[in-house]
N, CA and C of each residue as an Amber inpcrd file, in Angstrom:
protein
   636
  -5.4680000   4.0280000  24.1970000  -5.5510000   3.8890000  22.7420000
  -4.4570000   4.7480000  22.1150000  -3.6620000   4.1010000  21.6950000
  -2.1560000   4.7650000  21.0660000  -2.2740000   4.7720000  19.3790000
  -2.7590000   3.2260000  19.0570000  -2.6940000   3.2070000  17.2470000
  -3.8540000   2.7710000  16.8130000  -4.3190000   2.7590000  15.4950000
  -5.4450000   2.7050000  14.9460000  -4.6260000   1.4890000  13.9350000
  -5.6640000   0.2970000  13.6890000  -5.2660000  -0.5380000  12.6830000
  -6.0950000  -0.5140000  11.2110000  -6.0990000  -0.5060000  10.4710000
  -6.6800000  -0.5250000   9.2380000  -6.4750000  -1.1490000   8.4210000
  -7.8010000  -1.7100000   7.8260000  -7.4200000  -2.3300000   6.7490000
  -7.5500000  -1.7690000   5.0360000  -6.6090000  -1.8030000   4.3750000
  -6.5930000  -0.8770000   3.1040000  -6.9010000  -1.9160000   2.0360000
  -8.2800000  -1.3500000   1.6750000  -8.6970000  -2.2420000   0.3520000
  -8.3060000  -1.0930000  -1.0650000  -7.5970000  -1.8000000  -1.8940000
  -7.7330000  -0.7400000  -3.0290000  -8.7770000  -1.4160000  -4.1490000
  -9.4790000  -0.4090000  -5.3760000  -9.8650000  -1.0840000  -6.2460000
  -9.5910000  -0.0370000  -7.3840000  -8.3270000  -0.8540000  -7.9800000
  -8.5330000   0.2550000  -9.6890000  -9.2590000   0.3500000 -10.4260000
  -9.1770000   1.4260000 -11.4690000 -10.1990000   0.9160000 -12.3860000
 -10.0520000   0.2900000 -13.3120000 -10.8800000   0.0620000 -14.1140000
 -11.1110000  -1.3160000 -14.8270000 -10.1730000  -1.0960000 -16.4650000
  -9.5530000  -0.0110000 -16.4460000  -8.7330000   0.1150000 -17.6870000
  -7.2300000  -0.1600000 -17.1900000  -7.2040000  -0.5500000 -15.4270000
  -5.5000000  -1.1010000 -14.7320000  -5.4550000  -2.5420000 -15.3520000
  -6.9800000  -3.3770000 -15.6650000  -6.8490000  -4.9020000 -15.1630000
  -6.7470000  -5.0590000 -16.7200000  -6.1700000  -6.5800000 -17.0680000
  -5.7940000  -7.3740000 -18.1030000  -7.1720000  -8.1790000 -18.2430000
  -7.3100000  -7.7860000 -19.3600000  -8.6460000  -8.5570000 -19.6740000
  -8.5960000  -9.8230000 -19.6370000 -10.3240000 -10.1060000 -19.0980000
 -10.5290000 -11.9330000 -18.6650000  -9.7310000 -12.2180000 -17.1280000
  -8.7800000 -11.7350000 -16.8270000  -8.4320000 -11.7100000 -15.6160000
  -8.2360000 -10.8950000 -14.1960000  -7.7560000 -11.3230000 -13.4630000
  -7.8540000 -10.2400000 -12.0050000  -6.9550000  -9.6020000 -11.8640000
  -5.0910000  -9.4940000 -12.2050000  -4.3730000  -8.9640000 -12.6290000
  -4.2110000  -7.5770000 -13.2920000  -3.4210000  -7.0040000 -12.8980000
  -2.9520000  -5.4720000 -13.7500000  -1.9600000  -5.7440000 -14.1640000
  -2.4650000  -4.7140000 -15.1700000  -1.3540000  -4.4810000 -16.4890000
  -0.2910000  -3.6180000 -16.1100000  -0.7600000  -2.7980000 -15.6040000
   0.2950000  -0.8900000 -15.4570000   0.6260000  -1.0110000 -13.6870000
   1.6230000  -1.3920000 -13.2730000   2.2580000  -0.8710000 -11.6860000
   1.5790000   0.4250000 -11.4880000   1.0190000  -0.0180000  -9.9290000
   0.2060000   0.8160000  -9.4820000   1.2090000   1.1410000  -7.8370000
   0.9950000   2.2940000  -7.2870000   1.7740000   2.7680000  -6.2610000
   0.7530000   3.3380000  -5.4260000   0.4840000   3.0920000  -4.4900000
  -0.1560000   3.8280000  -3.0800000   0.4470000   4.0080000  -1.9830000
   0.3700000   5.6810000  -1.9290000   1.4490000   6.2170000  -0.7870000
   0.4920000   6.7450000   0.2580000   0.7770000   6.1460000   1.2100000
   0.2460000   6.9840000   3.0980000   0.6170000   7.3980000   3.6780000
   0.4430000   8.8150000   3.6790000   1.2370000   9.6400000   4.7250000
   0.1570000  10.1030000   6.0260000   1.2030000   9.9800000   7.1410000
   0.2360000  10.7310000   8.3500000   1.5560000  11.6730000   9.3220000
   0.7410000  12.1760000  10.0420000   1.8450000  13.0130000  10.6960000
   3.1950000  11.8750000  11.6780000   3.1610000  11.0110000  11.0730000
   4.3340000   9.8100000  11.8780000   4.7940000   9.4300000  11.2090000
   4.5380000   9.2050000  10.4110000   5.0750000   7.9070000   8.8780000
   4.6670000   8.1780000   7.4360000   5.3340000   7.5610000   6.3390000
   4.9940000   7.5600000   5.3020000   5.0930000   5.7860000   4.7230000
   3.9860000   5.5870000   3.9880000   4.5090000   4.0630000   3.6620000
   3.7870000   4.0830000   2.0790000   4.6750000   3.2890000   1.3440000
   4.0800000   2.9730000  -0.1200000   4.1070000   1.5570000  -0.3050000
   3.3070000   1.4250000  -0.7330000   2.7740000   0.1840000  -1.6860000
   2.7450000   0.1720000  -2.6030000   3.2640000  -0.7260000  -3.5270000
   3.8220000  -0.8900000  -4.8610000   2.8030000  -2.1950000  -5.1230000
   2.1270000  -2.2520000  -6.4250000   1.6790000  -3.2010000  -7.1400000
   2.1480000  -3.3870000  -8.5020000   2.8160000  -4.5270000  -8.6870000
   3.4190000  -4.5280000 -10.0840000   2.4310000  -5.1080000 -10.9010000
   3.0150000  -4.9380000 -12.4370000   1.9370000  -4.9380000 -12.9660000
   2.1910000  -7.0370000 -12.9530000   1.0320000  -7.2020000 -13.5030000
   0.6280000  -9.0200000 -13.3530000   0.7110000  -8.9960000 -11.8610000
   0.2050000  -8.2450000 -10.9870000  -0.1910000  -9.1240000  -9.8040000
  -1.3560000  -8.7210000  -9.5500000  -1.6090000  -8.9960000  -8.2780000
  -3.5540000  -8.4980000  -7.6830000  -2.8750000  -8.3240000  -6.6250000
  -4.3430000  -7.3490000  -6.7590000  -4.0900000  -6.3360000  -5.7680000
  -5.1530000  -6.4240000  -4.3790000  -4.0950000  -6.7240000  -3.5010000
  -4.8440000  -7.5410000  -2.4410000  -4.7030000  -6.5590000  -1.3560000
  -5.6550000  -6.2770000  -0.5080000  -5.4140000  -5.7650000   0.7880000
  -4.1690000  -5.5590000   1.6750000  -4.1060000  -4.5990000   2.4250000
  -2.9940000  -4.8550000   3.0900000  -2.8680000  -4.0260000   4.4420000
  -2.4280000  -4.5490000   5.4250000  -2.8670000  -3.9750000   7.0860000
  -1.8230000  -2.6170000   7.2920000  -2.8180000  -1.6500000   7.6180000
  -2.3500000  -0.7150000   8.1870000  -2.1750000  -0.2160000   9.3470000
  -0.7380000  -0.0180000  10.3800000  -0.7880000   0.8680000  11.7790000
  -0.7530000   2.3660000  11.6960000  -1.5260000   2.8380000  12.5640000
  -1.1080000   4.3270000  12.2900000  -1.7490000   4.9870000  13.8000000
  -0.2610000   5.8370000  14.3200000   0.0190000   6.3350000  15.0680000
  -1.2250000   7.3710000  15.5940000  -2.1340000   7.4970000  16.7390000
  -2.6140000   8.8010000  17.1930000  -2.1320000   9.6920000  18.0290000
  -2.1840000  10.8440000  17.7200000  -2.2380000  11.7570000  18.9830000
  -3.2310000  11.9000000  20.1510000  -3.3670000  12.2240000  21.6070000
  -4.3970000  11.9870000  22.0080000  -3.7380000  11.5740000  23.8390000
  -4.2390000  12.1340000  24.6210000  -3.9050000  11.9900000  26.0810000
  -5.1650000  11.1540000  26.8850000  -4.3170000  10.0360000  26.9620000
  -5.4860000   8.7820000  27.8090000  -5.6620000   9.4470000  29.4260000
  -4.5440000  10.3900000  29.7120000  -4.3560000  10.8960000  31.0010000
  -6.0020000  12.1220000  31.0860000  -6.8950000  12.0960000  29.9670000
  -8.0860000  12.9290000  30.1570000  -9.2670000  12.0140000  30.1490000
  -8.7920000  11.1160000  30.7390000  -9.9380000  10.0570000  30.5820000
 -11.1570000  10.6570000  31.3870000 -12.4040000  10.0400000  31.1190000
 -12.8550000   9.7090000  29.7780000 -13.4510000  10.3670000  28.7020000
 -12.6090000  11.7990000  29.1760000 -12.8970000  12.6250000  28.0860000
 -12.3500000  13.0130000  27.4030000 -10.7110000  11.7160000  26.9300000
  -9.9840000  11.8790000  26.0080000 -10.1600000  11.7590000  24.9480000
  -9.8560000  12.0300000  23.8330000  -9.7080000  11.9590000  22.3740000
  -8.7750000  11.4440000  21.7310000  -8.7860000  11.0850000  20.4080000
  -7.5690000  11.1690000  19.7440000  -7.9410000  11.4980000  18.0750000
  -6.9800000  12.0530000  17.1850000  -7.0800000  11.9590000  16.1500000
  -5.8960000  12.1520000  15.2270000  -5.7930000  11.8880000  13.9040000
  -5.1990000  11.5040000  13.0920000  -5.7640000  11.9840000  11.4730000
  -4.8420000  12.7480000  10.8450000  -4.7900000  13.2630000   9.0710000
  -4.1650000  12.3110000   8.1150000  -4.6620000  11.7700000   7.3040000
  -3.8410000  10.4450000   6.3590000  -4.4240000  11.1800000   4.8780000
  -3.1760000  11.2690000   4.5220000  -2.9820000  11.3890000   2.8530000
  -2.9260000  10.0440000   1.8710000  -3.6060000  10.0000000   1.3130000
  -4.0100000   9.2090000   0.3890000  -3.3780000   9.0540000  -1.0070000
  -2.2770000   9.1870000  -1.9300000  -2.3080000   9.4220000  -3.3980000
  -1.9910000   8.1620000  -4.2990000  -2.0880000   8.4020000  -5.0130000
  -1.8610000   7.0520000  -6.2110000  -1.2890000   7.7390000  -7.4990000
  -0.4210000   6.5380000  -8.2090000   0.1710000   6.7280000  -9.4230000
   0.7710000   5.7950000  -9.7690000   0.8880000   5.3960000 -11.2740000
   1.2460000   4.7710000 -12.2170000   2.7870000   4.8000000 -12.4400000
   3.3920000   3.4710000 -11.7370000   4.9160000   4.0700000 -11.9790000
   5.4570000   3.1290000 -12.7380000   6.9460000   3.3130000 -13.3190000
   7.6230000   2.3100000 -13.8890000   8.4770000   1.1110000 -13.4120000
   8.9810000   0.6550000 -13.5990000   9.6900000  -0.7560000 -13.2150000
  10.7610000  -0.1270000 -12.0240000  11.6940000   1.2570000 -11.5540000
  12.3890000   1.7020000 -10.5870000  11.2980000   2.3270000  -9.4460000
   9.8360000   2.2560000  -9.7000000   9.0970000   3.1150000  -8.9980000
   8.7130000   4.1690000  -9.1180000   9.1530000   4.7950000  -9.9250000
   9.0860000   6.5930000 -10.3170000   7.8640000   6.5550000 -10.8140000
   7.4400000   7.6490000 -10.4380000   6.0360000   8.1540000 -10.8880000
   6.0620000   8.4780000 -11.8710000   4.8500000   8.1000000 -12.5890000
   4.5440000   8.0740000 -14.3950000   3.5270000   8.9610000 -14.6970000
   2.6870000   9.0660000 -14.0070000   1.1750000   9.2520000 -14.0130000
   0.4510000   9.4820000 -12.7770000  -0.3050000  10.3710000 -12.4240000
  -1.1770000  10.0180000 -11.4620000  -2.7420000   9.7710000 -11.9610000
  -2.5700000   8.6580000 -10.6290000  -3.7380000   7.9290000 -10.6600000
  -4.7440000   8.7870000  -9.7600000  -6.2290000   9.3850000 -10.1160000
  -7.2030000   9.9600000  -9.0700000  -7.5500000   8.9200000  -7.7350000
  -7.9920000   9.2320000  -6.8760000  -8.2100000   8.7260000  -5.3400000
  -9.4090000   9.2090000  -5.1870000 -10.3930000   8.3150000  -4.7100000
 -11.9310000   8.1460000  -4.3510000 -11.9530000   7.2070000  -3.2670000
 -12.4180000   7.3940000  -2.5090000 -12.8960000   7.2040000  -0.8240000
 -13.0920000   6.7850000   0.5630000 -12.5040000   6.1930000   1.1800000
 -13.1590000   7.1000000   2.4770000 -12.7370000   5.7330000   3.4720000
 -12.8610000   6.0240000   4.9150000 -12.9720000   4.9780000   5.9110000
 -14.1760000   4.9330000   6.2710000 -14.3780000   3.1810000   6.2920000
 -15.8870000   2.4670000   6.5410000 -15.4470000   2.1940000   8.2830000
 -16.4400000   2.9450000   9.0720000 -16.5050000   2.4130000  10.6270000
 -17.3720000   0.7360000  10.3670000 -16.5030000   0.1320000  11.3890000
 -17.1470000  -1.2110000  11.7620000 -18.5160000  -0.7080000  12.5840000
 -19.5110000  -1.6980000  12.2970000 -20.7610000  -1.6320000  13.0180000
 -20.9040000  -2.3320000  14.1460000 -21.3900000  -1.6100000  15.1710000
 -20.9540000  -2.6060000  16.4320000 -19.6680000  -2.1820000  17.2100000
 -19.3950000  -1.3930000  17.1590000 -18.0240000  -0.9490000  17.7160000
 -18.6320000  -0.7410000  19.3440000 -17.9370000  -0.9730000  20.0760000
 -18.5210000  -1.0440000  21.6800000 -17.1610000  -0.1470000  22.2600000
 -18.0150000   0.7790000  22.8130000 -16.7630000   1.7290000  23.5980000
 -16.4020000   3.0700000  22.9990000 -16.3130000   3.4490000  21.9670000
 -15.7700000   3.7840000  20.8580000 -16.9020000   4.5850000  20.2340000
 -16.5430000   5.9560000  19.7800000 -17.5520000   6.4950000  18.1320000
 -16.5310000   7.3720000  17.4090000 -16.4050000   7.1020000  16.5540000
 -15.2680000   7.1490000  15.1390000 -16.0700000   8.3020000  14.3350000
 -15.2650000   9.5920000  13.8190000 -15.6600000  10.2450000  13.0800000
 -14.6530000  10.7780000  11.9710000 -15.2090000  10.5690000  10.7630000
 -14.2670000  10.9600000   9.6330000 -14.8190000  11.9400000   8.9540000
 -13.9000000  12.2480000   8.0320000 -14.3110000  13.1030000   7.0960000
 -13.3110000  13.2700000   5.9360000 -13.5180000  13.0900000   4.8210000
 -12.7110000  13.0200000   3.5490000 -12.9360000  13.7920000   2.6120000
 -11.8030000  14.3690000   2.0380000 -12.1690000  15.4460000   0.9810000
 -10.7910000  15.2850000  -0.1470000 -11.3540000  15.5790000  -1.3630000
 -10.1230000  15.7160000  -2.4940000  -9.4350000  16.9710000  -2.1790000
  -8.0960000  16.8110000  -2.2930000  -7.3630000  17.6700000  -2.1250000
  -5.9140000  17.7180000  -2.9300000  -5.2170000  19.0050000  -3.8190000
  -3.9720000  18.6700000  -3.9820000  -3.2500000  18.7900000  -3.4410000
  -1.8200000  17.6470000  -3.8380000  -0.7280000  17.4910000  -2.9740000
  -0.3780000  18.9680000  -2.4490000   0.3480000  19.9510000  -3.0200000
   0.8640000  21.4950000  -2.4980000  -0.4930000  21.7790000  -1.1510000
  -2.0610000  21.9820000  -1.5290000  -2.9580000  21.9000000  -0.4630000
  -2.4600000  21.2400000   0.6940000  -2.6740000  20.1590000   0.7380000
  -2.4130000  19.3040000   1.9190000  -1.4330000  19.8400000   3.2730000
  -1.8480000  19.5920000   4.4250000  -0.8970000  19.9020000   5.2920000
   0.1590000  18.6240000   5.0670000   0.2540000  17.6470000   5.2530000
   0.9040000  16.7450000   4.8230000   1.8940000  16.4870000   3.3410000
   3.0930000  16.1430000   3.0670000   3.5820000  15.8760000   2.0980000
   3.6800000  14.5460000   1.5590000   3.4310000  14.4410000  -0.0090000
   3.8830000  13.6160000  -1.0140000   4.6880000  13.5920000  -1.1730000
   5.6160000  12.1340000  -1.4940000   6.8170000  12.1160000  -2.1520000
   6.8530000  11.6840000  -3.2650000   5.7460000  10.9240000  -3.8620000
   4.9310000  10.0550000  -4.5130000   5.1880000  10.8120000  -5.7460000
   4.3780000  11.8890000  -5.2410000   3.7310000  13.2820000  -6.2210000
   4.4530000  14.2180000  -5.8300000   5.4580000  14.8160000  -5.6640000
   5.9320000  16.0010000  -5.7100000   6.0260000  16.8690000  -6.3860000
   5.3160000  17.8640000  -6.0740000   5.5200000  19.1540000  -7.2480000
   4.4430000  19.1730000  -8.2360000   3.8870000  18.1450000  -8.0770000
   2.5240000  17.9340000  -9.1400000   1.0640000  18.6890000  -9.1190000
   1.3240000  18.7540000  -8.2690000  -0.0310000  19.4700000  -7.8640000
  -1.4720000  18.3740000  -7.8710000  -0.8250000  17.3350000  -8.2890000
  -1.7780000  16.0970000  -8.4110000  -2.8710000  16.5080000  -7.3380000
  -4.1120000  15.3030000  -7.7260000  -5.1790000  15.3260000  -6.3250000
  -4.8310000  14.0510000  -5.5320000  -4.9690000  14.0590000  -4.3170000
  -5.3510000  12.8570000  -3.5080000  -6.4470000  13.2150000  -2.3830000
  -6.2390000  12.2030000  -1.6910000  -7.5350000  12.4130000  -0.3920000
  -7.2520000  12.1610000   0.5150000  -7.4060000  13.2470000   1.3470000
  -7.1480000  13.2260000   2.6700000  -8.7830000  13.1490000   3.6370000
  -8.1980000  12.4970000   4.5090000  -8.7190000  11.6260000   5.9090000
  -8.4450000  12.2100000   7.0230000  -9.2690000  12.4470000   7.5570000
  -8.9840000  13.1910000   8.8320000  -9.9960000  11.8990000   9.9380000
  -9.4730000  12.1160000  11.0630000 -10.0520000  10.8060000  12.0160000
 -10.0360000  11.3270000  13.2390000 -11.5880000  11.1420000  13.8420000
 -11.2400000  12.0930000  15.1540000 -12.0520000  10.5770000  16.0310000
 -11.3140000  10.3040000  17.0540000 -11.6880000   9.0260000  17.9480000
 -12.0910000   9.5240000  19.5550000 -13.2160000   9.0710000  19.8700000
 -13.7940000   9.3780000  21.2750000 -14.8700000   8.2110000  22.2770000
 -14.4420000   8.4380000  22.9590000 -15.3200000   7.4410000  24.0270000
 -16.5040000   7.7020000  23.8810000 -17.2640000   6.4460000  23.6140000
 -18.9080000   6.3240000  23.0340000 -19.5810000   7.0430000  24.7080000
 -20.6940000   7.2610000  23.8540000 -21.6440000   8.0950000  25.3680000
 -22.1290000   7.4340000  26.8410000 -21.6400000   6.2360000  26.5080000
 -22.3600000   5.2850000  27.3170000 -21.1770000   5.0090000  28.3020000
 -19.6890000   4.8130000  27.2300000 -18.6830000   4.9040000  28.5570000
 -18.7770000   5.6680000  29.3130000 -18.7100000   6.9540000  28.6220000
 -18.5040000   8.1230000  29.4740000 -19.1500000   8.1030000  31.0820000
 -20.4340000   8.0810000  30.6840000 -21.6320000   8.2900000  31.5770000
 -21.6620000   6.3760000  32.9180000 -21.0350000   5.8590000  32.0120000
 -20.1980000   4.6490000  32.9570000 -19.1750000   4.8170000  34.0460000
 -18.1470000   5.7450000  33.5070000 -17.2080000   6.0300000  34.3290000
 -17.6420000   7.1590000  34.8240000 -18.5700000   8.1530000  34.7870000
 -18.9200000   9.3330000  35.5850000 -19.7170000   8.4090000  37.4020000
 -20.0470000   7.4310000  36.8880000 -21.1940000   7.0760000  37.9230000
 -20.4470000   6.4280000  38.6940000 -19.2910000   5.6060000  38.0610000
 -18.2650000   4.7640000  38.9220000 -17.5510000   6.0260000  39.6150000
 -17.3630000   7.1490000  39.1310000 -16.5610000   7.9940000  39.9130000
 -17.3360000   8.9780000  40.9360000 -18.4200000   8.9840000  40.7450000
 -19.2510000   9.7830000  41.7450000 -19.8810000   8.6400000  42.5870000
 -19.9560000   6.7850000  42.6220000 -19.9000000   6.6820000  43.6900000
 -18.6080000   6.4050000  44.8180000 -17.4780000   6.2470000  43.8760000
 -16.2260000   6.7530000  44.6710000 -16.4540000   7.4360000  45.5130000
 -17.0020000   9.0020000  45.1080000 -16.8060000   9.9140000  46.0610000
 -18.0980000   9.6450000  47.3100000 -19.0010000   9.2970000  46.5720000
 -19.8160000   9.0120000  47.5970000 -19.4920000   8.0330000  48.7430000
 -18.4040000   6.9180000  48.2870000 -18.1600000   6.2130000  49.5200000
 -17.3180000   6.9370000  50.6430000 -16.1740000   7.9720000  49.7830000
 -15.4670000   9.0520000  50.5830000 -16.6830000   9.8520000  51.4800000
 -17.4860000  10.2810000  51.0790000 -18.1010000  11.5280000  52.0560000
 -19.1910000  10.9110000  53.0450000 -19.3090000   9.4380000  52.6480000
 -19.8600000   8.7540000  53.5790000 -19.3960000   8.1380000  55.0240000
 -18.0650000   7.7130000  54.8450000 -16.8520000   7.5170000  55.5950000
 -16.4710000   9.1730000  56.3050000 -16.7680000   9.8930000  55.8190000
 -16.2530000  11.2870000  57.0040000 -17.5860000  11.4850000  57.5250000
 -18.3070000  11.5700000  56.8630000 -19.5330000  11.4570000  57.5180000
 -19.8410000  10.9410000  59.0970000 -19.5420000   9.3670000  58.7230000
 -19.8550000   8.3430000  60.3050000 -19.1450000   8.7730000  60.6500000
 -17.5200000   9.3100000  60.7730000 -16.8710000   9.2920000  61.5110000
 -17.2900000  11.1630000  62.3400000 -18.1530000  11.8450000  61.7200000
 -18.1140000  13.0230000  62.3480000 -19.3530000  12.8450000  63.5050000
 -20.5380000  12.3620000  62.4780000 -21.8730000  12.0920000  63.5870000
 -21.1200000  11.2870000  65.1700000 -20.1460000  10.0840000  64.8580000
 -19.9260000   9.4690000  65.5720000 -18.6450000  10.1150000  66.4150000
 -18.1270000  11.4490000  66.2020000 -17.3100000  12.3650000  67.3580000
 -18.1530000  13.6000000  67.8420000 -19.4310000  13.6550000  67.1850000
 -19.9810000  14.5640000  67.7640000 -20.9640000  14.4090000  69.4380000
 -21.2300000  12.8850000  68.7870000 -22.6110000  12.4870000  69.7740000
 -21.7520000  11.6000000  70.9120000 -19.9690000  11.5250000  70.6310000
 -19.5300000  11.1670000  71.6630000 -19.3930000   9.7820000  72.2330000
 -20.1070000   9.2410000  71.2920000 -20.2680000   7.7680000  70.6640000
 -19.3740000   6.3470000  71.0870000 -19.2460000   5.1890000  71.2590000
 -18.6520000   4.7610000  70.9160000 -18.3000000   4.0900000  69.4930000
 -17.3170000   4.0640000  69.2520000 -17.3180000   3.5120000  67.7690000
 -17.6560000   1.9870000  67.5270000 -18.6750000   1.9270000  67.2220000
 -19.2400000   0.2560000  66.5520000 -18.0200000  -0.2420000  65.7300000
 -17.6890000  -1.5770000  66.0790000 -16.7160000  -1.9460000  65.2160000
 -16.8430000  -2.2840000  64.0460000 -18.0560000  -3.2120000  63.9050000
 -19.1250000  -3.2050000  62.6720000 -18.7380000  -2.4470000  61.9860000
 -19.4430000  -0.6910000  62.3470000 -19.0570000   0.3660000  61.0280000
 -17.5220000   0.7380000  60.8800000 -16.5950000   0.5020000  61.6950000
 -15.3540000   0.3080000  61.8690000 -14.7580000  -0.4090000  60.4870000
 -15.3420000  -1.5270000  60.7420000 -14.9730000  -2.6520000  59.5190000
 -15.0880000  -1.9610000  58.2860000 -16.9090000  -1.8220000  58.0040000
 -17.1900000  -1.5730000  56.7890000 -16.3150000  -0.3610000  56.0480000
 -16.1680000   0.9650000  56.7610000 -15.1400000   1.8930000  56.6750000
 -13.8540000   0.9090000  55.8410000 -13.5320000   0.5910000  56.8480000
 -12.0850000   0.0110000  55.9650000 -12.0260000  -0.8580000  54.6900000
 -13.3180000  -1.7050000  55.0870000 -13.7150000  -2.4110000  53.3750000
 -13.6880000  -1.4610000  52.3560000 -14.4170000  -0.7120000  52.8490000
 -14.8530000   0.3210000  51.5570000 -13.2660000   0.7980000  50.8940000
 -12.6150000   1.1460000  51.7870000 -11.3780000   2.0070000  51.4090000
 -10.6330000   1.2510000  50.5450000 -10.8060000  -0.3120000  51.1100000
  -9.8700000  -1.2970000  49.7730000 -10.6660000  -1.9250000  48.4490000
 -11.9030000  -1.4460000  48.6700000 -12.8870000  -1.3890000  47.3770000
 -13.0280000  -0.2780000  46.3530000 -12.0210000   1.0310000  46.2710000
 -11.7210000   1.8940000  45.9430000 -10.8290000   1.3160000  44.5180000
  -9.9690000   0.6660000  45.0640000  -9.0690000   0.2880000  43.6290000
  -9.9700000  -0.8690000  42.5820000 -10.6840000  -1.3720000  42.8530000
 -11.0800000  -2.5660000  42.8620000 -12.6510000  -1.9420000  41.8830000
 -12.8890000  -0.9400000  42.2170000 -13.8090000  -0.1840000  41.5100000
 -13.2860000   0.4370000  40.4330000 -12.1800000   1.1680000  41.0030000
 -11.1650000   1.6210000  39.7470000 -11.0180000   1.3520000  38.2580000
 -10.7320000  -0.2520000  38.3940000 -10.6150000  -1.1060000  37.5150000
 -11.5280000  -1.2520000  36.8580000 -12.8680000  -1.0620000  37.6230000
 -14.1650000  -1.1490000  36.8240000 -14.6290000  -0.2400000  35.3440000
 -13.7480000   0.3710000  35.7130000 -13.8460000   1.6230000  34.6130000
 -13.7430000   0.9290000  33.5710000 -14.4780000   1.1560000  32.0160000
 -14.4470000   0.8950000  30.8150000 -12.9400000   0.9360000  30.0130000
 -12.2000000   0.6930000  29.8490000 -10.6170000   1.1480000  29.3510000
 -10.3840000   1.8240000  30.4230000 -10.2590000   1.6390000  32.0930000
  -9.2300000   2.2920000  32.6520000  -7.7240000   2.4210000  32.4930000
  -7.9900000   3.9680000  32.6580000  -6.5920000   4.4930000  32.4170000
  -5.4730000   4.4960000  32.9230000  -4.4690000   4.4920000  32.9150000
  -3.3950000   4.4580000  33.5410000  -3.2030000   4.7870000  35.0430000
  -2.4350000   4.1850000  35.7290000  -2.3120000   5.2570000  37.3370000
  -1.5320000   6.6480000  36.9710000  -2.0300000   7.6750000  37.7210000
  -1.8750000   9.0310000  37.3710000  -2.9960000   9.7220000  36.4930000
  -3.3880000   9.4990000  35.9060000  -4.3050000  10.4210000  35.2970000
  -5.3150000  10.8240000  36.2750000  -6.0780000  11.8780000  36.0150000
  -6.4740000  13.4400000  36.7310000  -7.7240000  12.4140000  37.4470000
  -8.3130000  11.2610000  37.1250000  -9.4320000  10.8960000  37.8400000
  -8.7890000  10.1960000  39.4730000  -7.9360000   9.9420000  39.8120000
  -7.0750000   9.5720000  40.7200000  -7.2640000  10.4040000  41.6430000
């Protein structure tokens, strides 16, 4: 898991829109900043203001599977600009990311708070110097409990097929044995059922990471 997609609904308030219709009057500007990117959205005035898809970059090492993480800080601000874009006005910012219900794999935790631009670890360009408010988003992403405890069991019977395999092979040099070819076989099945389990993992991770 590298990027997070989003979808950005805005809704102004009701002194942006042209009466009787769905349209704004006053160009509206929404700027997103995260620690990767900055992107603005411009709404002029007479249009609607329609959704629009967001990527945004996480931090986060898949190589700690499955007890990796990731997360991500997004600045939020708005303002009223003129026909070159320049900020006129700021517009206040109210709330938040909605988790999808049903998310399988996955538990999403946010947290949002008003904050001014100078506050922010993040910079405005939007708002500079204003001291304006916006809202920042903080996003912390983790493997639901159920993966986890999925890939713990796939990996402890890994090992169990390992210590089972030294196992026969010790009872069977101790007692002097001949070696059954039978358990011969199964031994070697097992060993090419190793990758094959691997895969089984919920979002397995890359080759190299520490469960390897």
């Amino acid at each position: 898991l590298h990027t997070l997609a989003l979808d950005v609904r805005v809704f102004p308030g009701w002194d942006f829109y042209e009466a009787g219709n769905a349209t704004i009057r006053r160009s509206l500007a929404i700027e997103i900043v995260t620690d990767a990117f900055q992107q603005t959205k411009i709404y002029p005035a007479g249009s609607l203001v329609d959704p629009f898809r967001l990527t945004i970059d996480l931090a986060g090492n898949v190589q700690n599977y499955p007890l990796d993480s990731y997360r991500t800080t997004i600045l939020v601000t708005a303002a009223e600009v003129d026909q070159s874009g320049k900020a006129v006005s700021e517009v206040p910012v109210v709330g938040g990311i909605d988790v999808p219900q049903g998310l399988i794999g996955w538990r999403i935790e946010t947290g949002d708070t008003g904050i001014s631009a100078e506050q922010s670890p993040l910079s405005s360009s939007l708002l500079t110097g204003t001291g304006a408010k916006g809202l920042l988003v903080q996003v912390d992403i983790r493997r639901a409990h159920s993966t986890v405890m999925m890939a713990a069991l796939l990996l402890c019977l890994m090992v169990i097929l390992a210590i089972g395999s030294v196992e026969l092979a010790r009872v069977a040099r101790q007692a002097h044995r001949e070696v059954n070819p039978g358990y011969a076989g199964v031994v070697a099945a097992l060993l090419f059922a190793v990758i094959p389990i691997r895969e089984f993992l919920p979002g397995a991770p890359p080759l190299g990471s520490w469960i390897d």
